[in-house]
Short mmCIF file of C-alpha atoms in Angstrom, two decimals:
data_model
loop_
_atom_site.label_atom_id
_atom_site.label_comp_id
_atom_site.label_asym_id
_atom_site.label_seq_id
_atom_site.Cartn_x
_atom_site.Cartn_y
_atom_site.Cartn_z
CA MET A 1 -0.20 -0.02 -0.10
CA ASN A 2 1.44 3.56 -0.95
CA PRO A 3 0.37 5.87 1.80
CA ALA A 4 1.40 8.98 -0.81
CA GLY A 5 -0.97 7.39 -2.81
CA LEU A 6 -3.75 7.29 -0.02
CA SER A 7 -2.93 10.48 1.23
CA LEU A 8 -4.50 12.23 -2.52
CA GLU A 9 -7.65 10.25 -2.11
CA GLN A 10 -11.13 12.25 -2.10
CA ALA A 11 -13.16 9.78 -0.52
CA PRO A 12 -12.83 9.33 3.45
CA PRO A 13 -12.43 5.37 4.91
CA PHE A 14 -15.26 3.81 5.04
CA SER A 15 -15.60 4.23 8.81
CA VAL A 16 -16.27 8.04 8.40
CA PRO A 17 -19.63 7.82 7.70
CA LEU A 18 -20.75 4.44 8.54
CA ARG A 19 -20.20 5.02 12.50
CA PHE A 20 -23.04 7.74 12.02
CA PHE A 21 -25.05 5.49 9.87
CA LEU A 22 -24.73 2.49 12.24
CA THR A 23 -25.38 4.53 15.51
CA ALA A 24 -28.91 6.68 13.98
CA PRO A 25 -31.24 3.68 13.98
CA TRP A 26 -31.19 2.89 17.40
CA PHE A 27 -32.47 6.12 18.27
CA LEU A 28 -35.56 5.72 16.34
CA ALA A 29 -35.66 2.41 18.80
CA LEU A 30 -35.26 4.55 21.86
CA ALA A 31 -37.58 7.04 20.68
CA ALA A 32 -40.10 3.88 20.53
CA ALA A 33 -39.12 2.80 23.75
CA LEU A 34 -39.98 6.37 25.26
CA MET A 35 -43.18 6.07 23.84
CA PHE A 36 -44.09 2.78 25.42
CA TRP A 37 -42.86 4.45 28.65
CA GLU A 38 -44.68 7.51 28.29
CA GLY A 39 -47.98 5.67 26.85
CA PRO A 40 -50.72 7.73 25.32
CA LEU A 41 -50.15 10.73 27.52
CA ILE A 42 -47.33 11.66 25.57
CA PHE A 43 -49.71 13.30 22.77
CA ALA A 44 -51.06 15.53 25.28
CA SER A 45 -49.20 18.43 23.98
CA ARG A 46 -45.99 19.44 22.03
CA TRP A 47 -44.38 21.33 25.16
CA LEU A 48 -44.51 17.84 27.50
CA PRO A 49 -40.83 17.08 28.67
CA ALA A 50 -41.00 13.51 27.42
CA THR A 51 -42.54 15.03 23.98
CA LEU A 52 -39.72 17.22 23.65
CA ALA A 53 -37.53 14.60 24.79
CA LEU A 54 -39.08 12.18 21.80
CA THR A 55 -38.75 15.16 19.40
CA HIS A 56 -34.64 15.49 19.56
CA LEU A 57 -34.12 11.62 19.81
CA LEU A 58 -35.34 11.73 16.29
CA VAL A 59 -34.25 14.91 15.20
CA LEU A 60 -30.38 14.85 16.87
CA GLY A 61 -30.33 11.40 17.47
CA PHE A 62 -31.07 10.21 13.85
CA MET A 63 -31.69 12.69 11.26
CA ALA A 64 -28.26 14.96 12.50
CA GLN A 65 -26.88 11.76 13.06
CA VAL A 66 -27.06 10.81 9.50
CA MET A 67 -27.08 14.12 7.70
CA LEU A 68 -23.72 15.03 9.32
CA GLY A 69 -21.85 11.79 8.57
CA ALA A 70 -23.02 11.88 5.10
CA LEU A 71 -22.14 15.23 4.75
CA LEU A 72 -18.31 14.18 5.37
CA GLN A 73 -18.86 11.76 2.65
CA ILE A 74 -20.64 14.06 0.05
CA LEU A 75 -18.65 16.97 0.24
CA PRO A 76 -15.57 15.33 -1.33
CA VAL A 77 -16.95 12.68 -3.49
CA ALA A 78 -20.03 14.97 -5.14
CA VAL A 79 -18.23 18.36 -4.40
CA GLY A 80 -14.79 17.58 -4.80
CA VAL A 81 -13.46 19.25 -1.61
CA THR A 82 -11.24 17.40 1.08
CA ILE A 83 -11.94 17.59 5.05
CA PRO A 84 -8.89 17.72 6.71
CA TYR A 85 -8.27 14.79 9.34
CA PRO A 86 -11.70 12.73 8.36
CA ARG A 87 -11.25 10.00 11.33
CA LEU A 88 -10.33 12.60 14.39
CA THR A 89 -13.33 14.95 12.40
CA ALA A 90 -15.68 12.27 12.50
CA ALA A 91 -15.14 11.27 16.03
CA LEU A 92 -15.08 14.52 17.58
CA ILE A 93 -18.32 15.12 15.89
CA HIS A 94 -20.03 11.76 16.26
CA LEU A 95 -18.92 11.16 19.93
CA PRO A 96 -20.32 14.96 21.31
CA LEU A 97 -23.22 14.57 19.16
CA THR A 98 -24.26 10.88 20.43
CA LEU A 99 -23.72 11.74 24.06
CA GLY A 100 -25.03 15.23 24.05
CA THR A 101 -28.32 13.64 22.21
CA LEU A 102 -28.59 11.21 25.34
CA THR A 103 -27.98 14.00 27.66
CA LEU A 104 -30.47 16.40 26.39
CA ALA A 105 -33.16 13.93 26.47
CA GLY A 106 -32.87 13.14 29.52
CA ALA A 107 -32.34 16.28 30.82
CA LEU A 108 -35.61 17.37 29.11
CA LEU A 109 -37.53 14.24 30.38
CA PHE A 110 -36.60 14.93 34.05
CA SER A 111 -36.00 18.51 33.56
CA LEU A 112 -32.57 18.68 34.96
CA PRO A 113 -30.92 21.75 35.00
CA SER A 114 -27.33 20.51 35.36
CA GLY A 115 -28.19 18.19 32.16
CA PHE A 116 -28.89 21.33 30.15
CA ALA A 117 -25.44 22.29 30.61
CA HIS A 118 -23.75 19.08 29.70
CA ALA A 119 -25.85 19.20 26.67
CA VAL A 120 -25.07 22.55 25.63
CA GLY A 121 -21.46 21.43 25.97
CA LEU A 122 -21.56 18.20 24.13
CA LEU A 123 -23.91 19.61 21.33
CA GLY A 124 -22.17 22.84 20.94
CA LEU A 125 -18.45 20.75 20.46
CA GLY A 126 -20.10 18.42 17.77
CA PHE A 127 -22.21 20.79 16.05
CA GLY A 128 -19.21 23.12 16.36
CA VAL A 129 -16.91 20.78 14.80
CA ALA A 130 -19.33 19.89 11.95
CA LEU A 131 -19.96 23.50 11.43
CA LEU A 132 -16.22 24.52 11.10
CA ALA A 133 -15.05 21.75 8.96
CA PHE A 134 -18.09 21.78 6.48
CA HIS A 135 -18.47 25.56 6.28
CA ILE A 136 -14.29 25.82 5.58
CA ALA A 137 -14.65 23.02 2.83
CA LEU A 138 -17.81 24.66 1.09
CA TRP A 139 -16.45 27.69 0.70
CA ARG A 140 -13.28 26.17 -0.94
CA ALA A 141 -15.86 24.10 -3.49
CA PRO A 142 -14.10 24.31 -6.88
CA VAL A 143 -17.30 24.90 -8.57
CA ALA A 144 -20.86 26.47 -7.26
CA SER A 145 -23.23 24.28 -8.38
CA GLY A 146 -26.81 24.41 -7.45
CA THR A 147 -25.64 21.68 -4.69
CA VAL A 148 -22.89 23.50 -3.29
CA ILE A 149 -25.34 26.70 -3.06
CA ALA A 150 -27.76 24.61 -1.58
CA LEU A 151 -25.17 22.95 1.13
CA ARG A 152 -23.96 26.53 1.81
CA CYS A 153 -27.55 27.76 2.84
CA ALA A 154 -28.39 24.45 4.49
CA LEU A 155 -25.24 24.67 6.72
CA GLY A 156 -26.49 28.82 7.14
CA ALA A 157 -29.58 27.49 8.62
CA LEU A 158 -27.84 24.49 10.85
CA LEU A 159 -25.98 27.44 12.59
CA VAL A 160 -29.02 29.57 13.26
CA THR A 161 -30.79 26.12 14.62
CA VAL A 162 -27.79 25.13 16.53
CA ALA A 163 -27.62 28.81 18.17
CA LEU A 164 -31.23 28.73 18.92
CA GLY A 165 -31.12 25.69 20.36
CA LEU A 166 -28.02 25.92 22.68
CA LEU A 167 -29.87 29.33 23.46
CA LEU A 168 -33.08 27.97 24.70
CA ALA A 169 -31.41 24.97 26.32
CA GLY A 170 -28.96 27.22 28.22
CA GLY A 171 -31.84 29.32 29.07
CA LEU A 172 -33.28 25.82 30.88
CA SER A 173 -30.18 25.27 32.59
CA TRP A 174 -29.12 29.27 33.63
CA GLY A 175 -33.10 30.50 33.66
CA TRP A 176 -32.50 33.18 31.45
CA SER A 177 -35.72 34.92 30.80
CA LEU A 178 -36.44 34.24 27.07
CA PRO A 179 -39.31 34.61 24.72
CA VAL A 180 -39.48 30.62 24.75
CA VAL A 181 -42.59 29.92 22.08
CA GLU A 182 -41.07 32.22 19.53
CA LEU A 183 -37.69 30.97 19.72
CA THR A 184 -38.76 26.99 19.85
CA ASN A 185 -40.97 27.82 16.85
CA LEU A 186 -37.99 29.50 14.95
CA HIS A 187 -35.71 26.81 15.96
CA ALA A 188 -38.04 24.22 14.60
CA VAL A 189 -38.63 26.00 11.40
CA TRP A 190 -34.95 27.01 10.95
CA GLY A 191 -34.14 23.31 11.64
CA LEU A 192 -37.09 21.97 9.35
CA ALA A 193 -37.42 23.99 6.51
CA GLY A 194 -33.82 25.19 6.36
CA TRP A 195 -31.13 22.66 7.75
CA THR A 196 -33.13 19.74 6.68
CA ALA A 197 -35.02 20.74 3.67
CA LEU A 198 -32.20 22.82 1.82
CA LEU A 199 -29.52 20.01 2.75
CA LEU A 200 -32.03 17.45 1.02
CA ALA A 201 -32.74 19.64 -1.68
CA GLY A 202 -29.02 20.18 -2.79
CA VAL A 203 -28.37 16.33 -2.48
CA ALA A 204 -31.76 15.68 -4.29
CA TYR A 205 -30.22 17.54 -7.33
CA GLN A 206 -27.33 14.79 -7.63
CA VAL A 207 -28.60 11.56 -6.09
CA VAL A 208 -32.31 11.82 -7.94
CA PRO A 209 -31.08 12.18 -11.58
CA MET A 210 -27.95 9.91 -10.79
CA PHE A 211 -29.65 6.96 -8.80
CA HIS A 212 -33.35 7.04 -10.40
CA MET A 213 -32.39 8.10 -14.00
CA THR A 214 -34.71 11.20 -14.25
CA PRO A 215 -33.81 14.09 -16.26
CA PRO A 216 -32.00 16.61 -13.96
CA TYR A 217 -33.68 19.73 -11.69
CA PRO A 218 -33.74 22.70 -13.73
CA THR A 219 -30.67 24.51 -13.47
CA GLY A 220 -32.26 28.11 -12.87
CA LEU A 221 -34.04 26.61 -10.02
CA THR A 222 -31.49 24.52 -8.41
CA ARG A 223 -29.17 27.65 -8.20
CA SER A 224 -32.01 29.96 -6.66
CA PHE A 225 -34.41 27.62 -4.70
CA ALA A 226 -31.94 27.57 -1.33
CA PRO A 227 -31.16 31.17 -1.47
CA LEU A 228 -34.74 32.20 -1.80
CA MET A 229 -35.81 30.19 0.85
CA THR A 230 -33.18 31.17 3.40
CA GLY A 231 -34.11 34.97 2.22
CA VAL A 232 -37.77 34.02 2.94
CA LEU A 233 -36.71 32.18 6.24
CA ALA A 234 -34.37 35.08 7.34
CA ALA A 235 -37.21 37.77 6.48
CA GLY A 236 -40.08 35.94 8.23
CA SER A 237 -38.12 35.51 11.40
CA ALA A 238 -37.29 39.25 11.65
CA PHE A 239 -41.02 39.77 10.99
CA ILE A 240 -42.23 37.24 14.02
CA LEU A 241 -39.24 38.70 16.38
CA LEU A 242 -40.80 42.59 15.62
CA ASP A 243 -44.37 40.96 15.70
CA TRP A 244 -45.51 42.07 12.25
CA THR A 245 -47.81 39.33 11.80
CA VAL A 246 -49.01 40.04 8.57
CA ALA A 247 -45.61 39.89 7.02
CA ALA A 248 -44.55 37.00 8.77
CA LEU A 249 -47.74 35.32 7.56
CA VAL A 250 -46.67 36.31 3.92
CA ALA A 251 -43.29 34.80 4.67
CA GLY A 252 -45.07 31.74 5.82
CA LEU A 253 -47.25 31.28 2.85
CA ALA A 254 -44.10 31.75 0.65
CA LEU A 255 -42.20 28.84 2.68
CA ALA A 256 -45.20 26.73 2.58
CA MET A 257 -45.33 27.23 -1.12
CA GLY A 258 -41.56 26.70 -1.90
CA LEU A 259 -41.53 23.22 0.25
CA ILE A 260 -44.66 22.37 -2.32
CA ALA A 261 -43.00 23.36 -5.40
CA PHE A 262 -39.85 21.29 -4.66
CA ALA A 263 -42.16 17.97 -3.26
CA ALA A 264 -44.37 18.27 -6.45
CA GLY A 265 -41.30 19.06 -8.94
CA THR A 266 -39.45 16.02 -7.48
CA LEU A 267 -42.80 13.85 -7.59
CA TYR A 268 -42.97 14.82 -11.03
CA LEU A 269 -39.37 14.06 -12.26
CA PHE A 270 -39.90 10.32 -10.79
CA THR A 271 -42.70 10.19 -13.08
CA GLN A 272 -39.55 10.97 -15.99
CA ARG A 273 -37.60 8.18 -15.07
CA ARG A 274 -35.92 6.79 -18.29
CA ARG A 275 -35.77 3.23 -16.76
CA LYS A 276 -38.22 2.25 -15.00
CA ILE A 277 -37.16 -0.84 -13.10
CA SER A 278 -38.16 -1.50 -9.59
CA ASP A 279 -36.57 0.35 -6.84
CA PRO A 280 -37.39 -0.27 -3.31
CA THR A 281 -36.09 3.20 -2.25
CA LEU A 282 -38.47 4.88 -4.65
CA GLY A 283 -41.04 4.33 -2.33
CA TYR A 284 -39.53 6.20 0.46
CA TRP A 285 -38.87 9.36 -1.86
CA ARG A 286 -42.73 8.73 -2.63
CA MET A 287 -43.60 8.93 1.13
CA SER A 288 -41.35 11.48 1.75
CA MET A 289 -42.42 13.67 -0.54
CA GLY A 290 -45.99 13.29 -0.11
CA SER A 291 -45.65 14.06 3.51
CA LEU A 292 -44.30 17.18 2.64
CA LEU A 293 -46.82 17.96 0.57
CA ALA A 294 -49.47 16.89 2.99
CA GLY A 295 -47.73 18.60 6.09
CA ALA A 296 -47.32 22.19 3.76
CA ALA A 297 -50.76 21.69 2.72
CA LEU A 298 -52.10 21.02 6.76
CA TRP A 299 -50.20 24.28 7.32
CA LEU A 300 -51.84 26.12 5.03
CA LEU A 301 -55.06 24.87 6.21
CA THR A 302 -54.31 26.33 9.67
CA GLN A 303 -53.89 29.80 8.33
CA TRP A 304 -57.39 29.28 7.07
CA ILE A 305 -59.00 28.00 9.95
CA PRO A 306 -57.50 29.68 13.24
CA ALA A 307 -59.22 27.40 15.85
CA LEU A 308 -57.05 24.50 13.76
CA ALA A 309 -53.74 26.52 14.57
CA THR A 310 -54.03 26.08 18.00
CA ALA A 311 -55.25 22.30 18.50
CA PRO A 312 -52.58 20.14 19.89
CA GLN A 313 -53.43 17.18 17.38
CA VAL A 314 -52.66 19.48 14.79
CA GLU A 315 -49.18 20.56 15.95
CA TRP A 316 -48.78 16.96 16.46
CA LEU A 317 -50.08 16.32 12.75
CA LEU A 318 -47.39 18.59 11.57
CA GLY A 319 -44.40 17.10 13.64
CA ILE A 320 -45.01 13.62 12.43
CA LEU A 321 -45.80 14.57 9.19
CA LEU A 322 -42.57 16.56 8.46
CA ILE A 323 -40.08 15.06 11.35
CA PHE A 324 -41.08 11.30 10.48
CA GLY A 325 -42.84 11.56 7.15
CA PHE A 326 -40.89 13.97 5.33
CA ALA A 327 -37.01 13.75 6.66
CA ILE A 328 -36.68 10.35 8.26
CA ALA A 329 -38.28 8.36 5.50
CA VAL A 330 -36.56 9.90 2.78
CA ILE A 331 -33.06 9.48 4.92
CA ASN A 332 -33.74 5.86 5.61
CA GLY A 333 -34.70 5.48 1.75
CA MET A 334 -31.13 7.29 1.03
CA LEU A 335 -29.17 5.17 3.88
CA TYR A 336 -30.41 2.11 1.43
CA LYS A 337 -28.49 3.61 -1.76
CA ILE A 338 -25.36 5.38 0.22
CA ALA A 339 -24.21 2.47 2.63
CA PRO A 340 -24.12 -0.38 -0.25
CA PHE A 341 -22.72 1.85 -2.65
CA LEU A 342 -19.92 2.72 -0.02
CA ALA A 343 -19.27 -0.77 1.02
CA TRP A 344 -18.79 -1.90 -2.53
CA PHE A 345 -16.85 1.18 -3.64
CA HIS A 346 -14.26 0.66 -0.76
CA LEU A 347 -14.15 -2.70 -2.00
CA GLN A 348 -13.45 -1.76 -5.30
CA ALA A 349 -10.69 0.08 -4.04
CA GLN A 350 -9.00 -2.22 -1.89
CA LEU A 351 -9.44 -5.48 -3.68
CA LEU A 352 -9.16 -4.24 -7.48
CA GLY A 353 -7.41 -7.11 -9.60
CA ARG A 354 -7.18 -9.14 -6.83
CA ALA A 355 -10.58 -10.63 -5.79
CA LYS A 356 -13.87 -10.95 -7.48
CA ILE A 357 -15.94 -7.91 -5.98
CA PRO A 358 -19.54 -8.92 -5.62
CA HIS A 359 -22.53 -7.19 -7.28
CA ILE A 360 -24.09 -4.46 -5.69
CA LYS A 361 -27.39 -6.16 -4.76
CA GLN A 362 -25.19 -9.05 -2.72
CA LEU A 363 -24.73 -6.31 -0.11
CA LEU A 364 -28.29 -5.34 0.69
CA PRO A 365 -30.63 -7.39 -1.35
CA ASP A 366 -34.17 -5.70 -2.03
CA THR A 367 -36.21 -7.94 -0.37
CA PRO A 368 -35.11 -6.79 3.26
CA VAL A 369 -35.29 -3.52 1.96
CA ARG A 370 -38.85 -3.50 0.66
CA ARG A 371 -40.32 -5.20 3.92
CA GLN A 372 -38.89 -2.48 6.15
CA MET A 373 -40.29 0.23 4.22
CA ARG A 374 -43.85 -1.33 4.74
CA VAL A 375 -43.45 -1.22 8.13
CA SER A 376 -42.17 2.46 8.13
CA LEU A 377 -45.04 3.60 6.48
CA ALA A 378 -47.33 1.50 8.78
CA ALA A 379 -45.14 3.49 11.29
CA LEU A 380 -46.09 6.57 9.45
CA LEU A 381 -50.10 5.78 9.69
CA LEU A 382 -50.20 4.81 12.91
CA LEU A 383 -47.79 7.30 14.29
CA LEU A 384 -50.83 10.03 12.67
CA ALA A 385 -53.38 7.83 13.95
CA ALA A 386 -52.09 8.01 17.60
CA ALA A 387 -52.03 12.06 17.56
CA VAL A 388 -55.59 11.84 16.87
CA TYR A 389 -56.69 8.74 18.63
CA PRO A 390 -53.79 8.36 21.48
CA ALA A 391 -55.72 6.12 23.62
CA LEU A 392 -56.10 3.16 21.04
CA PHE A 393 -53.07 3.85 18.86
CA THR A 394 -50.20 4.71 20.93
CA TYR A 395 -49.05 1.14 21.55
CA PRO A 396 -49.16 0.08 18.09
CA ALA A 397 -47.30 3.06 16.52
CA ALA A 398 -44.46 2.88 19.57
CA LEU A 399 -44.19 -1.19 18.14
CA ALA A 400 -43.93 -0.15 14.53
CA LEU A 401 -41.56 2.80 14.89
CA GLY A 402 -39.28 0.69 17.21
CA ALA A 403 -39.78 -2.02 14.68
CA THR A 404 -38.63 0.02 11.46
CA GLY A 405 -35.70 1.32 13.55
CA VAL A 406 -34.17 -2.13 14.61
CA TRP A 407 -34.74 -3.44 11.15
CA LEU A 408 -32.84 -0.51 9.51
CA GLY A 409 -30.04 -1.08 11.87
CA VAL A 410 -29.90 -4.64 11.42
CA ASN A 411 -30.23 -4.26 7.57
CA LEU A 412 -27.39 -1.63 7.38
CA TRP A 413 -25.29 -3.91 10.02
CA SER A 414 -25.85 -6.69 7.41
CA VAL A 415 -24.06 -4.25 4.82
CA TRP A 416 -20.93 -4.03 7.05
CA ARG A 417 -20.75 -7.60 7.93
CA THR A 418 -20.80 -8.72 4.58
CA TYR A 419 -18.09 -5.55 3.62
CA ARG A 420 -15.86 -7.43 6.12
CA ARG A 421 -16.04 -10.92 5.10
CA ILE A 422 -15.61 -10.14 1.35
CA LEU A 423 -12.51 -7.90 2.27
CA ARG A 424 -11.42 -10.46 4.60
CA GLU A 425 -11.49 -13.30 2.21
CA GLY A 426 -10.17 -10.99 -0.75
CA LEU A 427 -7.27 -10.25 1.26
CA ALA A 428 -6.51 -13.65 2.20
CA ILE A 429 -6.10 -14.53 -1.53
CA ALA A 430 -3.77 -11.28 -1.91
CA PRO A 431 -2.70 -9.95 0.76
CA ALA A 432 -0.77 -7.04 -0.58
CA ILE A 433 -2.20 -3.81 -2.10
CA GLN A 434 0.95 -2.64 -3.97
CA MET B 1 4.25 -3.13 -31.41
CA THR B 2 1.59 -2.69 -28.51
CA LEU B 3 1.19 1.39 -30.03
CA ASN B 4 -1.38 0.48 -32.46
CA LEU B 5 -3.82 -1.59 -29.91
CA PRO B 6 -7.11 0.50 -30.14
CA GLU B 7 -8.70 3.05 -27.85
CA ILE B 8 -11.40 1.10 -25.23
CA VAL B 9 -14.18 2.98 -25.42
CA VAL B 10 -16.82 2.80 -22.63
CA ASP B 11 -19.74 4.57 -22.01
CA GLY B 12 -21.16 5.39 -18.68
CA ARG B 13 -23.41 8.11 -19.43
CA GLY B 14 -27.04 7.69 -18.42
CA LEU B 15 -26.15 4.15 -16.46
CA GLU B 16 -27.06 3.70 -12.87
CA PRO B 17 -24.14 3.99 -10.36
CA PRO B 18 -22.43 1.73 -9.58
CA GLU B 19 -22.45 0.62 -13.67
CA PRO B 20 -20.25 3.17 -15.49
CA MET B 21 -17.13 2.07 -12.88
CA GLU B 22 -17.83 -1.21 -12.95
CA ARG B 23 -17.64 -1.16 -16.73
CA VAL B 24 -14.46 0.97 -16.46
CA LEU B 25 -12.76 -1.13 -13.93
CA ALA B 26 -13.37 -4.33 -16.28
CA ALA B 27 -11.96 -2.35 -19.39
CA LEU B 28 -8.94 -1.42 -17.37
CA ASP B 29 -8.64 -5.19 -16.37
CA VAL B 30 -7.80 -5.91 -20.20
CA LEU B 31 -6.10 -2.68 -20.41
CA GLN B 32 -2.69 -3.15 -22.35
CA PRO B 33 0.60 -1.39 -22.04
CA GLY B 34 0.29 1.83 -24.45
CA GLN B 35 -3.11 1.24 -24.97
CA ARG B 36 -5.91 4.17 -23.64
CA VAL B 37 -9.35 3.50 -22.19
CA ARG B 38 -11.79 6.52 -22.80
CA PHE B 39 -14.70 6.82 -20.41
CA LEU B 40 -17.39 9.07 -21.35
CA ILE B 41 -19.47 10.15 -18.27
CA HIS B 42 -22.55 12.62 -17.20
CA ARG B 43 -20.59 13.86 -14.40
CA GLN B 44 -17.21 14.07 -12.39
CA PRO B 45 -16.39 10.54 -11.05
CA TYR B 46 -14.53 11.45 -8.17
CA PRO B 47 -14.44 8.29 -6.84
CA LEU B 48 -13.04 6.87 -9.75
CA TYR B 49 -9.79 9.23 -9.52
CA ASP B 50 -9.25 8.01 -6.35
CA ILE B 51 -9.05 4.41 -7.38
CA LEU B 52 -6.81 5.63 -10.44
CA ARG B 53 -4.26 7.46 -8.30
CA ARG B 54 -4.26 4.25 -5.67
CA TYR B 55 -3.36 2.10 -8.72
CA HIS B 56 -1.04 4.69 -10.54
CA TYR B 57 -2.76 4.66 -13.76
CA PRO B 58 -2.34 8.43 -15.48
CA TYR B 59 -5.49 9.86 -16.33
CA GLU B 60 -6.43 13.02 -17.96
CA THR B 61 -10.16 14.64 -17.77
CA ILE B 62 -11.78 16.60 -20.56
CA LYS B 63 -14.74 18.45 -20.17
CA GLY B 64 -17.38 17.80 -22.89
CA VAL B 65 -19.43 20.83 -24.31
CA ASP B 66 -22.53 18.77 -23.57
CA GLY B 67 -21.90 19.10 -19.84
CA GLY B 68 -20.35 15.64 -19.82
CA PHE B 69 -16.68 14.21 -19.45
CA GLU B 70 -13.92 12.14 -21.30
CA ILE B 71 -11.45 10.57 -19.07
CA LEU B 72 -8.26 9.05 -20.69
CA ILE B 73 -6.91 6.41 -18.53
CA SER B 74 -3.61 5.00 -19.47
CA ALA B 75 -2.08 1.81 -18.40
CA PRO B 76 0.36 2.07 -15.13
#
């Protein structure tokens, strides 16, 4: 092996993104366990300690975990920029994020001021390292493509989300007086409509045409969508803080329409696929974009019918549609593309010409993916039902959520196991890599 | 004598990953000294560059007018 050759490589070692991917699914299982423990009462309000803990197990434990891990991979491979010291950077993000998520969930659940202080330190460290590494890399990107622009906007939105989150957690730890409702709403909107939706858009510009053989997203749209959305988010936030109700409503409508346009446009691209081969991960995309459409439409409806806006069930439905239906589903689907692809790629890189590399489908067959997707869809429907009829559906929803998380974890683990086995066997045949 | 070997053209445009890379790596397996692979692809194949560098294949990337790329790969 030539160490000088290795240092030139764009792609980070497989362990860099994989440690995030193998951790994330177990947070879905943990969230399900919390639902079991709390029972139907958890659906009484979005402000209950258990509800806030549940939300953060999902958005930090699952979503941020995979999103940050995937960025460590995507930036070098799709954008062509390197992240310095990838293993160390990954560890400095992964460990504090994982421990910080558990600490924050515990602090929220048991209302522990000292827990919030520890969570602020851990999450501040993990996100701080991530933001620094990604911002430096992205501003050095050789080409400002639609993806690069969207990723820059997404990371700007992540900065706002994290800053607001740390402020809120600091307030709970040190008793600062803050406009908690407004800041929490802004924290959630920047996290979901900014960081999550814009990161997804930037990644979608690349992976939807690449993996699903669709025409590309229109270039004008890919370059303007994320900056426009970020501008609307910033203006809307200022209007909310200034208490300019009408202007804030207009910004909200623009944001919802932007998300609807992105979801509808993506669903339209899927109807234009050049090769209509069955692909189980398409189901996740449809579930995700359908949920985004439904979530944005429901929010618009609450603006027409004010009584809806204050109903706790509606806030829950919005949260379930946007967090589980939109974000978690599409992340779950993309993991099934990314993980086997990376395993296959690293096997090629290490065993080229020395051993036969199996087809990518042998690393992860379609059947378990398809079955887990059905459980995931069932979990979405049961969670929505539980928000309206908690007494009846909380336990089935928790069961489905736990099952989908564990199953995803097992499927990803099997990719890792198969990779290790093939690598071991290949290296046994030809131990030296030039 | 090997200088007159024809170029191996690999067209990976519009194929689902990892098929383009599978095809180009298969072509590298049969590449003779003095011969070249011309790889047509619709996007920058950054992961392929890693493998080419690791195994010391000299390569050159030409940007096409249609937004695609041609990668000319020689034997190490």
